Structure formats: structure tokens, C-alpha cells
PDB file of C-alpha atoms in Angstrom:
ATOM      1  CA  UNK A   1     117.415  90.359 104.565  1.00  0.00           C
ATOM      2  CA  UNK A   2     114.992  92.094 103.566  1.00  0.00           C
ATOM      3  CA  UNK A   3     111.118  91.851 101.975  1.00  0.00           C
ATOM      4  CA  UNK A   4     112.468  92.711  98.661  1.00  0.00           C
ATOM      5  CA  UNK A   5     115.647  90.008  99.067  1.00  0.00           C
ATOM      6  CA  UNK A   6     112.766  87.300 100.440  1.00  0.00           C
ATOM      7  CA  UNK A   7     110.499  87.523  97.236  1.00  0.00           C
ATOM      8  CA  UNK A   8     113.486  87.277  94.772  1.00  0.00           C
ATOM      9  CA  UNK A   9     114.954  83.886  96.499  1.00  0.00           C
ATOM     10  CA  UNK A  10     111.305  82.842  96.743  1.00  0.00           C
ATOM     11  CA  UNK A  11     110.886  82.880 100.730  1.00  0.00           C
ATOM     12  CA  UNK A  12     107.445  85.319 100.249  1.00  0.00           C
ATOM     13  CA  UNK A  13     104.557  84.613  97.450  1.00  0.00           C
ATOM     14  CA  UNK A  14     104.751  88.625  96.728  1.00  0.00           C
ATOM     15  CA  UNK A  15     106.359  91.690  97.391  1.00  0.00           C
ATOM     16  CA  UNK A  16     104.675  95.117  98.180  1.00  0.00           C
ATOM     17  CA  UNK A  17     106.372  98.323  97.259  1.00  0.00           C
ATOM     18  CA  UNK A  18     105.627 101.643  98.117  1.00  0.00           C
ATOM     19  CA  UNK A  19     105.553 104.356  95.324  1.00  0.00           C
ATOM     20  CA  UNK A  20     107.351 106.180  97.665  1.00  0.00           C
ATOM     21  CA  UNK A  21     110.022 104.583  99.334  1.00  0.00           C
ATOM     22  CA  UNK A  22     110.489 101.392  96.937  1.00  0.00           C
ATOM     23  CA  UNK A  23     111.001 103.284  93.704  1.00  0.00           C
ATOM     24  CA  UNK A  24     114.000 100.852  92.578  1.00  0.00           C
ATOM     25  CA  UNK A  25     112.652  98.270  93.373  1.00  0.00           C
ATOM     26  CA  UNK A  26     109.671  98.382  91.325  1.00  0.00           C
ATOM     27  CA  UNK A  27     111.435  99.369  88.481  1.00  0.00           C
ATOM     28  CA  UNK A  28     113.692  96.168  89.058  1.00  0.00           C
ATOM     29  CA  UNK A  29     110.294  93.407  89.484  1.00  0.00           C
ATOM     30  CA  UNK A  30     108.802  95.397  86.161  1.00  0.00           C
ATOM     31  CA  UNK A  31     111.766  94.912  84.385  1.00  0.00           C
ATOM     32  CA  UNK A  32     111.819  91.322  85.442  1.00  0.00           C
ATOM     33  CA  UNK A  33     108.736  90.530  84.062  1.00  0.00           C
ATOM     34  CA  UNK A  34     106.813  89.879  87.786  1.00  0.00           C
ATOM     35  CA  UNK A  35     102.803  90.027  87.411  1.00  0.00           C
ATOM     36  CA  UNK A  36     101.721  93.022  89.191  1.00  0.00           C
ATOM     37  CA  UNK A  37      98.587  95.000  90.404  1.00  0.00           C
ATOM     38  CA  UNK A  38      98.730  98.451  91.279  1.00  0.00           C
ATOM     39  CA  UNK A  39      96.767  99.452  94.526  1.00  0.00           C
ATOM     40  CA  UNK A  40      95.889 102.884  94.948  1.00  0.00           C
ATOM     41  CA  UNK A  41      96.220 104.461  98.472  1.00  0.00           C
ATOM     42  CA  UNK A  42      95.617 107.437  99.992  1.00  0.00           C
ATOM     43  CA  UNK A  43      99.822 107.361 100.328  1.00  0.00           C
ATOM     44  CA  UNK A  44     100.626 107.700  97.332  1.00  0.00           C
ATOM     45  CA  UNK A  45      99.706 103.689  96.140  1.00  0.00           C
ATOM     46  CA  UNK A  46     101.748 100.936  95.581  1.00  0.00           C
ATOM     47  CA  UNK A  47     102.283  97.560  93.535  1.00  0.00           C
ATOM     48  CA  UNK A  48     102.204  94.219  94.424  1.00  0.00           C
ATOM     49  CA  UNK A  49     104.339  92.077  92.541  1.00  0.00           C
ATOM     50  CA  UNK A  50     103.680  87.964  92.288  1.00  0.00           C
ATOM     51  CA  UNK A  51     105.892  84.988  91.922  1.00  0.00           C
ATOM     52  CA  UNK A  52     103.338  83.664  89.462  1.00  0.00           C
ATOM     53  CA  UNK A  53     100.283  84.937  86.761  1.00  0.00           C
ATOM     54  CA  UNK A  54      97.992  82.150  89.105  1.00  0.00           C
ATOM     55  CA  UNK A  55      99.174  83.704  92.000  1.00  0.00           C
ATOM     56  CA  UNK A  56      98.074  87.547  90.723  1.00  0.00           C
ATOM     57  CA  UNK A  57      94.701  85.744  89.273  1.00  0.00           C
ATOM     58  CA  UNK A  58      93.844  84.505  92.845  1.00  0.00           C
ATOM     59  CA  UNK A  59      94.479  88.034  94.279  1.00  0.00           C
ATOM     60  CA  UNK A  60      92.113  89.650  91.815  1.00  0.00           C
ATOM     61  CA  UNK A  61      89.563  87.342  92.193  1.00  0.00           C
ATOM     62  CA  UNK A  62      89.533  87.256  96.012  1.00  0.00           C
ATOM     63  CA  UNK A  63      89.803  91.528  96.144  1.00  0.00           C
ATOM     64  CA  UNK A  64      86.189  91.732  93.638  1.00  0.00           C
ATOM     65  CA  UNK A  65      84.309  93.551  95.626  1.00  0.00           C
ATOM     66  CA  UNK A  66      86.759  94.009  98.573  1.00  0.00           C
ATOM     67  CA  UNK A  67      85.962  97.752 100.054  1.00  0.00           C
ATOM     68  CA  UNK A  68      89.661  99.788  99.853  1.00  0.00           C
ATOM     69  CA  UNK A  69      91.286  99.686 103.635  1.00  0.00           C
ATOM     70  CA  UNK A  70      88.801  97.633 104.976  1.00  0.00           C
ATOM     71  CA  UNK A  71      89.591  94.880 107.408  1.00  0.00           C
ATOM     72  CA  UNK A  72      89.294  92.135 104.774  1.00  0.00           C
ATOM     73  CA  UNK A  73      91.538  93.776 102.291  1.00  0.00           C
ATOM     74  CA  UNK A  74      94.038  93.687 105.311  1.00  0.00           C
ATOM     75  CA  UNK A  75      93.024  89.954 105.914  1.00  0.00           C
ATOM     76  CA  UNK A  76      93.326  88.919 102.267  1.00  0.00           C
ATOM     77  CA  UNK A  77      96.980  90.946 101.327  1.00  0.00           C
ATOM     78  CA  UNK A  78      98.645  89.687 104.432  1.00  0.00           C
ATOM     79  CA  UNK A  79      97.425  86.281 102.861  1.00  0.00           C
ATOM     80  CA  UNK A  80      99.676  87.468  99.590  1.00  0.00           C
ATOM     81  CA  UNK A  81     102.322  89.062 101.315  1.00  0.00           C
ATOM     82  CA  UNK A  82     103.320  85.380 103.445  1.00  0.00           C
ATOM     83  CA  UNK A  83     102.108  86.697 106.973  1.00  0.00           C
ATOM     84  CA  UNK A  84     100.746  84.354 109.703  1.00  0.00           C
ATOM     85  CA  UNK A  85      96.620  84.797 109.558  1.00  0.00           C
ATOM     86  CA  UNK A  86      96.797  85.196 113.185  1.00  0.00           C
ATOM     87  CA  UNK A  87      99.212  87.996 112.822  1.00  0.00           C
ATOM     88  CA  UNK A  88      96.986  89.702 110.005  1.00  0.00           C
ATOM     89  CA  UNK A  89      93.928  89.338 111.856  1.00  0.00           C
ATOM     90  CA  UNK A  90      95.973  91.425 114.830  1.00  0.00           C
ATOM     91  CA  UNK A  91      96.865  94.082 112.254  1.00  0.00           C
ATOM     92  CA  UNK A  92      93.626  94.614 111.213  1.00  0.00           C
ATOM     93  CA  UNK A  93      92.202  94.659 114.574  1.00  0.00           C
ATOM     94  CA  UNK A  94      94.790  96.724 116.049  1.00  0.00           C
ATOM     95  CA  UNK A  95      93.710  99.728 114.077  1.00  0.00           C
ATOM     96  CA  UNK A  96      90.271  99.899 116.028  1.00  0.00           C
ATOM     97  CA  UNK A  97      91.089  98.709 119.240  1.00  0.00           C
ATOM     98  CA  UNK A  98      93.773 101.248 120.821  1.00  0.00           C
ATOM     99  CA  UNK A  99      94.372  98.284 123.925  1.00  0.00           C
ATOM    100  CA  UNK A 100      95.678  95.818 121.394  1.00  0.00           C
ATOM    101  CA  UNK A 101      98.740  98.444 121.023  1.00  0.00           C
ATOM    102  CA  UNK A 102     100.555  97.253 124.059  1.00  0.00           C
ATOM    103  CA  UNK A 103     100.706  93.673 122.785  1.00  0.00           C
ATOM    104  CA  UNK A 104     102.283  94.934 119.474  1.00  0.00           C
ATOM    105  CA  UNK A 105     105.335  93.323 118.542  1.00  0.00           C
ATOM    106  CA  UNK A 106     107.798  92.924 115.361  1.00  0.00           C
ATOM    107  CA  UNK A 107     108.256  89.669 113.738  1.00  0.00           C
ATOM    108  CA  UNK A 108     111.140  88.973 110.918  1.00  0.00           C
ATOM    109  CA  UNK A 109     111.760  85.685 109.618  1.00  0.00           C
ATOM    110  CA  UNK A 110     113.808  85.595 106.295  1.00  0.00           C
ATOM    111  CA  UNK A 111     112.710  88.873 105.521  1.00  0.00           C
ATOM    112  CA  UNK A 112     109.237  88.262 106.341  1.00  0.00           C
ATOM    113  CA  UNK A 113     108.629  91.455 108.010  1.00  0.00           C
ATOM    114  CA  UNK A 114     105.189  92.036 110.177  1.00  0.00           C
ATOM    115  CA  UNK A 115     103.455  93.317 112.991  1.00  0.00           C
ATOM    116  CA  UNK A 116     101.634  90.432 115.473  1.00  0.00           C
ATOM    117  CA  UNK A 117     100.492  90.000 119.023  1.00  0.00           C
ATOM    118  CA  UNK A 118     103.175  89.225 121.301  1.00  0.00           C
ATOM    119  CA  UNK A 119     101.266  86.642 122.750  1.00  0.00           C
ATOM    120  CA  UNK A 120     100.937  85.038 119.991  1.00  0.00           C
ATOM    121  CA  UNK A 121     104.744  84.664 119.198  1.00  0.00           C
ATOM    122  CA  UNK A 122     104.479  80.615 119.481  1.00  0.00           C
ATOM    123  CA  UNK A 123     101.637  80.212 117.729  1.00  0.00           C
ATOM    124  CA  UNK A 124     103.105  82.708 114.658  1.00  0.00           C
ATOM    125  CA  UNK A 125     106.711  80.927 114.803  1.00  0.00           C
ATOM    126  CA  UNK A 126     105.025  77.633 113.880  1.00  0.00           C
ATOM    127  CA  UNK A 127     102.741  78.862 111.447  1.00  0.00           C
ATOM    128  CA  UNK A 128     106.477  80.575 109.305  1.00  0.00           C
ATOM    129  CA  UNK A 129     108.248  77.393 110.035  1.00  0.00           C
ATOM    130  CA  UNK A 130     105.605  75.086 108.413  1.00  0.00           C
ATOM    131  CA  UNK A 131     104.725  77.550 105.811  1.00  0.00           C
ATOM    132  CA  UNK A 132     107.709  80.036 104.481  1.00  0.00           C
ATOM    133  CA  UNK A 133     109.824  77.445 102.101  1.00  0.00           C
ATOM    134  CA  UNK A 134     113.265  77.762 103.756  1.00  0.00           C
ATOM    135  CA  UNK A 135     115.452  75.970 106.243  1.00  0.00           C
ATOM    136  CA  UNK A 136     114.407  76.359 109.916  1.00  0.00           C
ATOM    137  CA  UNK A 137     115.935  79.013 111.458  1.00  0.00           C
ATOM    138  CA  UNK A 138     115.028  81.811 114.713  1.00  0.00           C
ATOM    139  CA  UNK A 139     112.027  83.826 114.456  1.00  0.00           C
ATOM    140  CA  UNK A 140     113.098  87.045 115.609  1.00  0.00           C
ATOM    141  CA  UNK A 141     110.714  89.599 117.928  1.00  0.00           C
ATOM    142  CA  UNK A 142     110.871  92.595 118.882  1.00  0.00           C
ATOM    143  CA  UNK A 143     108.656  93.846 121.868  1.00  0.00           C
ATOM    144  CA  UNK A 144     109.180  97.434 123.377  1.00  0.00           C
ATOM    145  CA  UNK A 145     112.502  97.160 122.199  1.00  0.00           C
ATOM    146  CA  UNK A 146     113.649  94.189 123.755  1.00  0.00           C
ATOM    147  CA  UNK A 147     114.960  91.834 121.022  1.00  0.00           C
ATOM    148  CA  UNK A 148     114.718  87.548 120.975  1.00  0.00           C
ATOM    149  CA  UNK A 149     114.734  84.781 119.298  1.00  0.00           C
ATOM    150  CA  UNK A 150     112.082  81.784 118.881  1.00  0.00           C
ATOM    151  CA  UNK A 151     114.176  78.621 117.818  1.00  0.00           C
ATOM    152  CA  UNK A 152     112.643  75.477 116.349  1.00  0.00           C
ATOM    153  CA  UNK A 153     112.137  72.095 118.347  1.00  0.00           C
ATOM    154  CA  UNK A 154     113.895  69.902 116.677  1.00  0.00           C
ATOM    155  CA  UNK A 155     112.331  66.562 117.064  1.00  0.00           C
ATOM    156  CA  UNK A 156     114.542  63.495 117.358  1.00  0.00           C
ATOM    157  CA  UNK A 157     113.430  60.347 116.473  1.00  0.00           C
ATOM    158  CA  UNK A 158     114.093  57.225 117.835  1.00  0.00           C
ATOM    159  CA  UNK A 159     115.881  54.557 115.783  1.00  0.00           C
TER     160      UNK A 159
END
């Protein structure tokens, strides 16, 4: 599944698509009615789409003010998009500190697609499994190509 696929079944609060290579798609969430901001980029821009008018109001009113590419931009869409804070605060960071690369790794969880610190991978499986509203299921990561799985604890309790 895909980012797309996790905004329509409600797994992610919005979608982002790329003027570029999500030109369907945006046609699709207009067509549906979604709230939407553009955001322009240096490549090319893109739209964010919102499961709710509120949801688009908060955005607006947190981004007044909020320099274009700057770290809290970065902070305050990965809020939007569903990511982990501790895995947006890595993707900011890793664009200034070239040692942070090596700890780079690939999350996915029901579509929920982002970049976090490796070490982090506990700390970031907790956050999606207490946050994304879906059944429990893997967190996958991908780290210099090596693939796993995180599975849930599940806790039994005593009768």
C-alpha cells in the first residue's frame, strides 16, 4: 500500500502529491472534494490534501510565518503527513549533518512511508502503533538494504 491508498482508507491525516509524479492522483483528491493547499517548491510544487477543512485550518495557521524549506516547515508537514516527530526531527537534521546519513533508514507502516534513524526503529514503531488508526501489524525497515520487521508486544493479561 501505498501513501495515496493510506489517506483514502484514513490510515494518514493527509496526502502529499508531487506535481510531477502524482498527477492522477491529484486530479482524483480534487475531484473528491479533499481540502487542499498548494505548496510551491523549487520542484515543481505540490498539494497537500486533508481528511478534514479543521485539519487544513490547523496547517495554515501553524505554517504563518513558517520560512519555505526551513527546518520547521519540515517539523510541522511531517506532523500533517502522520510521521513519528522523532523521525521528522531526523529528516530535517539529516540535511545539515552529512554523519546522520549512515543511520538513515526506510520506515513503511500501512503506507506510511518515511525516512528515520535506525536507531530509533523502537522508539518510531511505538509511536505508529499508538498513533496511525489501524490494526497492529509489522513496521517494516529498511537499512542499507537489508529488510525487517518490528512486530508488536502483545500484552497478555492475566485473568
Amino acid at each position: 500500500m501505498g501513501g495515496y491508498s493510506a489517506f483514502l482508507q484514513g490510515y494518514k491525516p493527509s496526502f502529499l502529491a508531487s506535481h510531477m509524479y502524482e498527477k492522477s492522483e491529484i486530479v482524483k483528491l480534487h475531484a473528491m472534494g479533499y481540502p487542499n493547499v498548494f505548496i510551491d517548491h523549487e520542484y515543481g510544487g505540490s498539494t497537500i490534501f486533508f481528511a478534514s477543512s479543521q485539519l487544513k485550518n490547523s496547517y495554515i495557521a501553524e505554517m504563518n510565518g513558517v520560512e519555505m524549506n526551513s527546518r520547521e516547515e519540515i517539523l510541522i508537514i511531517g506532523k500533517y503527513l502522520g510521521y513519528p516527530p522523532i523521525a521528522s526531527e531526523f529528516f530535517a537534521d539529516v540535511r545539515y549533518k552529512e554523519e546522520l546519513e549512515a543511520k538513515r533508514a526506510f520506515f513503511n507502516y500501512y503506507g506510511i512511508n518515511f525516512v528515520g534513524n535506525v536507531e530509533d526503529s523502537e522508539e518510531i514503531a511505538d509511536w505508529l502503533w499508538s498513533n496511525v488508526p489501524a490494526p497492529l501489524a509489522p513496521v517494516e525497515v529498511n537499512y542499507k538494504k537489508e529488510f525487517k520487521q518490528i512486530h508488536p508486544v502483545h500484552m497478555v493479561v492475566a485473568r
